[in-house]
mmCIF file of C-alpha atoms in Angstrom:
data_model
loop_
_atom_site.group_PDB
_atom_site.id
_atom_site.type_symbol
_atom_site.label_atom_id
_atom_site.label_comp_id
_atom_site.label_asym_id
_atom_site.label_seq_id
_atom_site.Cartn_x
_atom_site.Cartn_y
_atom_site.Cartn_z
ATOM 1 C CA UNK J 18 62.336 -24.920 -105.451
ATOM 2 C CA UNK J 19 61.445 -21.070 -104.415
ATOM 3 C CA UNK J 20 64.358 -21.637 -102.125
ATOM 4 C CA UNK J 21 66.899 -22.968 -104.561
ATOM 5 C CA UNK J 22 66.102 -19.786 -107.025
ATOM 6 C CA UNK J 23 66.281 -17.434 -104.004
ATOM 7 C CA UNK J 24 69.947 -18.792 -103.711
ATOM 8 C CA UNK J 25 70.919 -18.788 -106.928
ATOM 9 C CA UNK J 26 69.677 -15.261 -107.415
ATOM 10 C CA UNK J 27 71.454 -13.854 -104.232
ATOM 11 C CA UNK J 28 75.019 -15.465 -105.429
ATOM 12 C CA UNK J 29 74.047 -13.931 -109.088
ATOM 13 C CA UNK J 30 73.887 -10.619 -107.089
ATOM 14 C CA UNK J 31 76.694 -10.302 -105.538
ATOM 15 C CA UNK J 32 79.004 -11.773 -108.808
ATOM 16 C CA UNK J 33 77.578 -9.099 -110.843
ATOM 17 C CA UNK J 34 77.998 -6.594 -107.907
ATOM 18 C CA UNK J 35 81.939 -7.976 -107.372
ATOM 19 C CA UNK J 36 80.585 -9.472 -104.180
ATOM 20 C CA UNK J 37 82.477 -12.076 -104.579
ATOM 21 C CA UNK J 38 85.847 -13.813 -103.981
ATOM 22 C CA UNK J 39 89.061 -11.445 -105.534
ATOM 23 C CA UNK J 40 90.715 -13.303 -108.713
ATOM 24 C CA UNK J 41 93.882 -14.455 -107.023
ATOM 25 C CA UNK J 42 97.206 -13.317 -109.180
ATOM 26 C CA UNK J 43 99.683 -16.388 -109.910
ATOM 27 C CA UNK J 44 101.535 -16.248 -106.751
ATOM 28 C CA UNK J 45 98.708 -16.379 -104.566
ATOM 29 C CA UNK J 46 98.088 -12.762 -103.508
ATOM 30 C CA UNK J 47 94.697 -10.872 -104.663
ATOM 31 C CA UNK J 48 94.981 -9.193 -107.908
ATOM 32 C CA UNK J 49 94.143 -6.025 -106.573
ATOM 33 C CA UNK J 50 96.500 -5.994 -103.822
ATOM 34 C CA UNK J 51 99.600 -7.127 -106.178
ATOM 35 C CA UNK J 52 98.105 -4.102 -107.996
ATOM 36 C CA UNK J 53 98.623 -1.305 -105.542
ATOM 37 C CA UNK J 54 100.238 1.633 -106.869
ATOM 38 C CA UNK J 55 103.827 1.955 -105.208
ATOM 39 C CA UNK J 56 106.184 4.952 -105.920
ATOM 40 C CA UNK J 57 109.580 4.002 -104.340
ATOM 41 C CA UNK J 58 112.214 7.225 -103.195
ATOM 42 C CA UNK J 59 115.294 4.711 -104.832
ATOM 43 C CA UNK J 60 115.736 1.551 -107.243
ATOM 44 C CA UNK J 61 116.473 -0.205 -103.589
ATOM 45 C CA UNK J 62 113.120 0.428 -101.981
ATOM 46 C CA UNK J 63 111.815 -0.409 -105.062
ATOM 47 C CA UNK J 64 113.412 -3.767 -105.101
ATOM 48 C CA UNK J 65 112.064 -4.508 -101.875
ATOM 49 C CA UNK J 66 108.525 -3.917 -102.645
ATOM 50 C CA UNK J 67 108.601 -5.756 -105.949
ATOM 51 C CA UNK J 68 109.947 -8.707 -103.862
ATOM 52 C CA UNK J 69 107.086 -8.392 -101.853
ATOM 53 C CA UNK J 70 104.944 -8.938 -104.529
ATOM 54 C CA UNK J 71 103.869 -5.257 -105.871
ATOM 55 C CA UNK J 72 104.146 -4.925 -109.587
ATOM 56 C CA UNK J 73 102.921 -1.835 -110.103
ATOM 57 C CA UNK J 74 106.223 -0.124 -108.844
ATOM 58 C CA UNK J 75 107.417 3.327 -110.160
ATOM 59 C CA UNK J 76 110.735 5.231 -108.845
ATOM 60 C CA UNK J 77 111.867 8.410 -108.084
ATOM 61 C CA UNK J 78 115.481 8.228 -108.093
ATOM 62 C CA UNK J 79 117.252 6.989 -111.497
ATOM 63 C CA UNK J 80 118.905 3.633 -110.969
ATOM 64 C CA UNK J 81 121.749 5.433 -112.716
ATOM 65 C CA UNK J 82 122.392 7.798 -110.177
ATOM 66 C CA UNK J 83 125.170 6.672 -107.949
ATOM 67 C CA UNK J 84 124.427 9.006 -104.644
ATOM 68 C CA UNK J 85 120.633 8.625 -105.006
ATOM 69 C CA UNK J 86 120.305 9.984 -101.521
ATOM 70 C CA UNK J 87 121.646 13.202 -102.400
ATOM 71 C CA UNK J 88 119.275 13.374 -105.306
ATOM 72 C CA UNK J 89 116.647 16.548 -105.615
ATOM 73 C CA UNK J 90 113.374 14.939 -107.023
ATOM 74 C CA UNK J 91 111.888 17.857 -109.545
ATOM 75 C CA UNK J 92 108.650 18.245 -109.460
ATOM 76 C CA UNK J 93 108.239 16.200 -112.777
ATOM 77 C CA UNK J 94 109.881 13.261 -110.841
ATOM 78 C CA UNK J 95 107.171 13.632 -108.149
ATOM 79 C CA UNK J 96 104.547 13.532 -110.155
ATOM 80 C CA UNK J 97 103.820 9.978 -109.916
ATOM 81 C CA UNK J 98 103.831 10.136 -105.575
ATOM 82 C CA UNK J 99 100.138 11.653 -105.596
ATOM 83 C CA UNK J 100 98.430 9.056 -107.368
ATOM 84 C CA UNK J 101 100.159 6.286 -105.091
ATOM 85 C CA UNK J 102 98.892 4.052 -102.580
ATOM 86 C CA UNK J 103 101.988 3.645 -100.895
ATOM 87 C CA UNK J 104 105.060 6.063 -100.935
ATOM 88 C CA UNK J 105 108.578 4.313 -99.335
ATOM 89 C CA UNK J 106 111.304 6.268 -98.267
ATOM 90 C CA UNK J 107 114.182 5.528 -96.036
ATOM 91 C CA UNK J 108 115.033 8.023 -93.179
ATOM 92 C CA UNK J 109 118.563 9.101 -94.273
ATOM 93 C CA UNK J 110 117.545 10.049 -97.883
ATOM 94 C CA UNK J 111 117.487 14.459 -98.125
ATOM 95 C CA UNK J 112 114.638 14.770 -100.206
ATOM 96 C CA UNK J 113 112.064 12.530 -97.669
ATOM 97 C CA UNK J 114 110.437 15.601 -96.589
ATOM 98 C CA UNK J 115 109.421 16.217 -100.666
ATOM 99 C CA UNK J 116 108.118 12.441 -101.170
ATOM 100 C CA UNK J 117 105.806 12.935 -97.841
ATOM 101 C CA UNK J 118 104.257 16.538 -99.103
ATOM 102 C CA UNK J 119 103.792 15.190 -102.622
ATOM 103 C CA UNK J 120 101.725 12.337 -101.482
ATOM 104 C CA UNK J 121 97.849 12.445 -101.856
ATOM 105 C CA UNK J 122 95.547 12.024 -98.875
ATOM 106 C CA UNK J 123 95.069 8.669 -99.497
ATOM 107 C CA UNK J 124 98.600 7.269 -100.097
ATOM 108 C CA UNK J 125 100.120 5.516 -96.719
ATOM 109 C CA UNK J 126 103.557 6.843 -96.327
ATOM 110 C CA UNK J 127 106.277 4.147 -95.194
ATOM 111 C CA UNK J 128 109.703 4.186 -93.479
ATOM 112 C CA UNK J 129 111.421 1.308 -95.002
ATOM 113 C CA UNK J 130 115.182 0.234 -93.008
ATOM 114 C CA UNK J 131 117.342 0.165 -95.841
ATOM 115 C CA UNK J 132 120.299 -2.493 -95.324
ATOM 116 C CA UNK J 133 121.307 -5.809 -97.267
ATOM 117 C CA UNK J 134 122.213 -8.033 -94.035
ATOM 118 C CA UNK J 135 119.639 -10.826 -94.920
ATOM 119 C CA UNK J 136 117.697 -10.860 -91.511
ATOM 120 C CA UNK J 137 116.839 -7.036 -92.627
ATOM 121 C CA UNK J 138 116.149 -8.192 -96.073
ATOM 122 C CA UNK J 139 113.931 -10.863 -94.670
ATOM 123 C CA UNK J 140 111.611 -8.972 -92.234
ATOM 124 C CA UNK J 141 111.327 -5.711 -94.410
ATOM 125 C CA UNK J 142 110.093 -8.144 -97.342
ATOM 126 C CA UNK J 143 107.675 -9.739 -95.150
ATOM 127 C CA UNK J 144 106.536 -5.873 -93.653
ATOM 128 C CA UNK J 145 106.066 -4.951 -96.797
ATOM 129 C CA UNK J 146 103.952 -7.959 -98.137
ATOM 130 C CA UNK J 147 101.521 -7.561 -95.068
ATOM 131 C CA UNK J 148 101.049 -3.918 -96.216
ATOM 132 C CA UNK J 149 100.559 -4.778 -99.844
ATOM 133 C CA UNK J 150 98.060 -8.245 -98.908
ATOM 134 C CA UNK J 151 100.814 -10.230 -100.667
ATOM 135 C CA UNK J 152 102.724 -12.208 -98.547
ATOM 136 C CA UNK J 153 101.651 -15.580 -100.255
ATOM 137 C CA UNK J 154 104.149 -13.852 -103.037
ATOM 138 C CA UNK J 155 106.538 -12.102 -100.466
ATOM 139 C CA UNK J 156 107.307 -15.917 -98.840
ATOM 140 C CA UNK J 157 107.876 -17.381 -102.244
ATOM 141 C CA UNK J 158 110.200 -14.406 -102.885
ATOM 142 C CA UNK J 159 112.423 -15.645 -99.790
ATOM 143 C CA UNK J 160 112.713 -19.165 -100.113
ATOM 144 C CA UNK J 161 114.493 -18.069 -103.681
ATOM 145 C CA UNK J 162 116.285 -15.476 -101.648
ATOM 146 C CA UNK J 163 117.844 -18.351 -99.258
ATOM 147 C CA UNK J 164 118.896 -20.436 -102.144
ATOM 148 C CA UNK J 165 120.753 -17.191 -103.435
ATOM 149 C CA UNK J 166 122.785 -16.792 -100.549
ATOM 150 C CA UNK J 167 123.815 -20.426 -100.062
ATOM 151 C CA UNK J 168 124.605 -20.302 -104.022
ATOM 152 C CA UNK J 169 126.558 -17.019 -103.032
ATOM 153 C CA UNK J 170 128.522 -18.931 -99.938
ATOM 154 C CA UNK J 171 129.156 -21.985 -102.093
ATOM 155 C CA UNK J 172 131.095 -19.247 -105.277
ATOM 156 C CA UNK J 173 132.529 -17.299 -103.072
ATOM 157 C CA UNK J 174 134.058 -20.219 -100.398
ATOM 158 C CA UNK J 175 135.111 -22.350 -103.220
ATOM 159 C CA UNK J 176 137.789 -20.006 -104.410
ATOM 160 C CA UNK J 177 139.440 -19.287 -100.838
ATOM 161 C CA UNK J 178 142.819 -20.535 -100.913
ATOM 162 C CA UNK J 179 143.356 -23.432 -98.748
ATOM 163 C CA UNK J 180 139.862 -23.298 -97.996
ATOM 164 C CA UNK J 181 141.215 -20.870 -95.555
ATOM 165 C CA UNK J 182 138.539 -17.665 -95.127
ATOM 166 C CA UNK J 183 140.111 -14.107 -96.618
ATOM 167 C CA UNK J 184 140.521 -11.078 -93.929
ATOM 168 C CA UNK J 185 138.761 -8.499 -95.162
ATOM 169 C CA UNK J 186 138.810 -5.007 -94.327
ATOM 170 C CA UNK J 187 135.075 -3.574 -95.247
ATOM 171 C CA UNK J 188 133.498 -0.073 -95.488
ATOM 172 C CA UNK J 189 130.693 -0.358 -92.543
ATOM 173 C CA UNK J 190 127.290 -0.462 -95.017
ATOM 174 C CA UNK J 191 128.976 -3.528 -97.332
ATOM 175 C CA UNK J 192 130.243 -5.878 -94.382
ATOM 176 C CA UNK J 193 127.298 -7.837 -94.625
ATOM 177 C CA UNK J 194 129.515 -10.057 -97.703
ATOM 178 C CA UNK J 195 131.536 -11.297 -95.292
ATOM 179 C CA UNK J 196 128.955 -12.814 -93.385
ATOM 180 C CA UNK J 197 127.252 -14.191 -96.495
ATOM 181 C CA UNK J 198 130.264 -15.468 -97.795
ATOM 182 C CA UNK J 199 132.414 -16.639 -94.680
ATOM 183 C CA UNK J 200 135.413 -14.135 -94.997
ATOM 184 C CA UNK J 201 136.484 -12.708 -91.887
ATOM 185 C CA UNK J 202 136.227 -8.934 -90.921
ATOM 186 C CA UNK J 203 139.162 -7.806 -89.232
ATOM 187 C CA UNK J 204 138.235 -4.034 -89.849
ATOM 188 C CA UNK J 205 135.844 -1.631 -90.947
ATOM 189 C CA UNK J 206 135.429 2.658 -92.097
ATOM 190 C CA UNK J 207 133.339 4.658 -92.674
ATOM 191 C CA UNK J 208 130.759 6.432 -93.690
ATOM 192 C CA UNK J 209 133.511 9.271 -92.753
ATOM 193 C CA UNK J 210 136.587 9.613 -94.744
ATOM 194 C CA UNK J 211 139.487 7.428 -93.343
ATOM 195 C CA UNK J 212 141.930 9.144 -91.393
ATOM 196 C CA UNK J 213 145.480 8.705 -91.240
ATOM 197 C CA UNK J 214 145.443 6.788 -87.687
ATOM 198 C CA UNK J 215 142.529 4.251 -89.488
ATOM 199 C CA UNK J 216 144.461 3.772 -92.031
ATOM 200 C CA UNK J 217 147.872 2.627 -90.355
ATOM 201 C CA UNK J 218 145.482 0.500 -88.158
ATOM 202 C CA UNK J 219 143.508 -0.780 -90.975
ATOM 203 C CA UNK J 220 146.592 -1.462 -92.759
ATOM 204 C CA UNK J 221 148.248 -2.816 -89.893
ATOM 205 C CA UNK J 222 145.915 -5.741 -90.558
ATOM 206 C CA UNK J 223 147.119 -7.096 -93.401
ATOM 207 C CA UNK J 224 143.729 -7.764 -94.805
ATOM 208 C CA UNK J 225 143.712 -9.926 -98.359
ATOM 209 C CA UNK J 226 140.137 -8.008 -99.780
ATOM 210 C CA UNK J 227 139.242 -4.343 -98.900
ATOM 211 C CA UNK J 228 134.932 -4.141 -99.575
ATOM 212 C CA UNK J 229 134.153 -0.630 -101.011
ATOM 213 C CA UNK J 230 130.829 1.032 -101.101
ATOM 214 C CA UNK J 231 130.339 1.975 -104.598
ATOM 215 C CA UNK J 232 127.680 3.899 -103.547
ATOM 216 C CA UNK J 233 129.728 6.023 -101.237
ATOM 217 C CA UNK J 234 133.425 5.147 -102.409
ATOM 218 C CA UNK J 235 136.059 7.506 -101.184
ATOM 219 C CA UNK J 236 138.540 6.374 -103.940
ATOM 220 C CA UNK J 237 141.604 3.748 -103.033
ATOM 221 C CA UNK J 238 140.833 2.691 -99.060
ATOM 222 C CA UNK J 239 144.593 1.233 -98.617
ATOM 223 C CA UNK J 240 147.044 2.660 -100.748
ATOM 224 C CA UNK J 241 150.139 1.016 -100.867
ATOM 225 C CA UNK J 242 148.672 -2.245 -99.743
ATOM 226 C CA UNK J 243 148.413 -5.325 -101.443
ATOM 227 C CA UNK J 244 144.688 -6.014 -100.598
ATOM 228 C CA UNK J 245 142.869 -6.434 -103.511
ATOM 229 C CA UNK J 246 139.547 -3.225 -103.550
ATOM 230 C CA UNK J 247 136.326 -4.502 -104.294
ATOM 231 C CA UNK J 248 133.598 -2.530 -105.537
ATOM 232 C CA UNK J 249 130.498 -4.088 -103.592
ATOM 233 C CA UNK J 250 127.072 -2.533 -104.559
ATOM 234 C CA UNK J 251 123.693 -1.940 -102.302
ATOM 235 C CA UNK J 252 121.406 -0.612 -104.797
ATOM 236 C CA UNK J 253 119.608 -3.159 -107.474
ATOM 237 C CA UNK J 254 119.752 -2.114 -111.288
ATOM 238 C CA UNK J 255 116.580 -0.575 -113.189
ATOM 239 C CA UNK J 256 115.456 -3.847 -113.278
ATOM 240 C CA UNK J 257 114.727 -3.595 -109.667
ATOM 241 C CA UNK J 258 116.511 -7.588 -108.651
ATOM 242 C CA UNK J 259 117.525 -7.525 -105.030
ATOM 243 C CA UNK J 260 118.666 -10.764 -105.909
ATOM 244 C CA UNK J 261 121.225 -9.737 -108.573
ATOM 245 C CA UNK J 262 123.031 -7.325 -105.950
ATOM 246 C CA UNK J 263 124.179 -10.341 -104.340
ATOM 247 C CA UNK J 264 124.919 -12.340 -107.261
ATOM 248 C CA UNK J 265 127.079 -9.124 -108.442
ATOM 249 C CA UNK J 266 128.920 -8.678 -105.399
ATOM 250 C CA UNK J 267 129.554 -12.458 -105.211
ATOM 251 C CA UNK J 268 131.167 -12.054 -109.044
ATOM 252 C CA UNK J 269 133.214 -9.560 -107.973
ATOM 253 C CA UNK J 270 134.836 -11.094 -104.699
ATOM 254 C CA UNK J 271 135.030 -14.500 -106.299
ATOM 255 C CA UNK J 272 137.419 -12.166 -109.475
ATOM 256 C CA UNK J 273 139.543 -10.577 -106.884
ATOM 257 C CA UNK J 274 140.516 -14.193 -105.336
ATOM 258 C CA UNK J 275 141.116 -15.910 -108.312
ATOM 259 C CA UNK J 276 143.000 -12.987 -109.423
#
């Protein structure tokens, strides 16, 4: 009996001590580590953590900015990096250097490749979810992720005429539709401005879509031609869906063939 109370007052102990087991949140990951305090350079970083199961997420960068890599964080926009516990930037954004002095001591600081070709998407969701102790939530994230893009190759394929794939000529950072969707890339440009020699060979292609980074457009890619532009996105909304870029872009493509 002196036994059985011992027991019972140990596991007592450490319950009112928080000895014991985390609360698990909904999708399977510890409360506390869905919890973590994130502050995200851009609305894309952002998206990729939430995927991962944060959902405590703040970021720097408007969503409404359209060249958030240009943009120079004040210091009331970095306010929020020294109480994080983990501060994601991507290498080609300017105002890295600001994000890594503005975090505290404690916050981990985290390179995150920033690119929507789905193997990318895939491992940098799954990074991301081992950092955070949520990859219980990060793996449900991707099994909705793979029925987007076969949703996204079944829109888009149903409206090519003939069934017969569209050329497409794509700015370099957006080519990643075409795979998705099945269209062919017979060229690409960028990030540099097209020159006159691209753009006789580009042309010279007789390409059906042109894919333009709305995040780095340069204005009409083929003028003259009759390729249809399409304005193809990389960065989610405020409401931080990496899903919905793809669901966008897929609207937009599936418009200009039907058109």
């Amino acid at each position: 009996m002196k036994i059985k109370l011992v027991v019972l007052g140990a596991v007592f102990a450490l319950t009112a001590c928080g000895g014991g087991a985390q609360p698990e949140a909904p999708n399977g990951s510890s409360t506390a580590a869905a919890s973590k305090k994130v502050v995200a350079a851009t609305a894309w970083e952002a998206a990729l953590a939430k995927a991962a199961g944060a959902t405590d997420v703040k970021v720097v960068v408007p969503a409404t900015v359209a060249h958030a890599a240009d943009y120079d964080p004040k210091p009331s926009d970095l306010a929020a990096v020294a109480g994080a516990d983990l501060v994601l930037y991507a290498e080609f954004e300017g105002f890295a250097s600001k994000l890594k002095e503005a975090a505290g001591g404690s916050a981990k600081v985290e390179v995150v490749k920033l690119e929507n070709a789905p193997e990318v998407v895939r491992a940098e969701v799954l990074r991301l979810g081992g950092l955070l102790g949520t990859t219980p939530a990060a793996e449900e994230w991707l099994k909705k992720f793979d029925t987007t893009l076969a949703d996204v190759k079944t829109q888009v394929s149903g409206t090519f005429a003939g069934g017969k794939a569209p050329k497409v000529v794509s700015q370099a950072f957006v080519a990643y539709m075409a795979a998705i969707t099945g269209a062919e890339v017979v060229g690409t440009f960028g990030p540099q401005p097209v020159t006159p020699v691209q753009l006789a060979e580009l042309a010279g292609k007789q390409p059906d879509l042109v894919f333009d980074n709305v995040h780095m457009s340069t204005g009409t890619v083929l003028p003259g031609s009759s390729a249809k532009q399409v304005k193809i996105v990389n960065y989610p909304g405020a409401d931080l869906d990496l899903l919905g870029v793809f669901k966008t872009n897929a609207e937009e493509i599936t418009k200009a063939l039907k058109g």
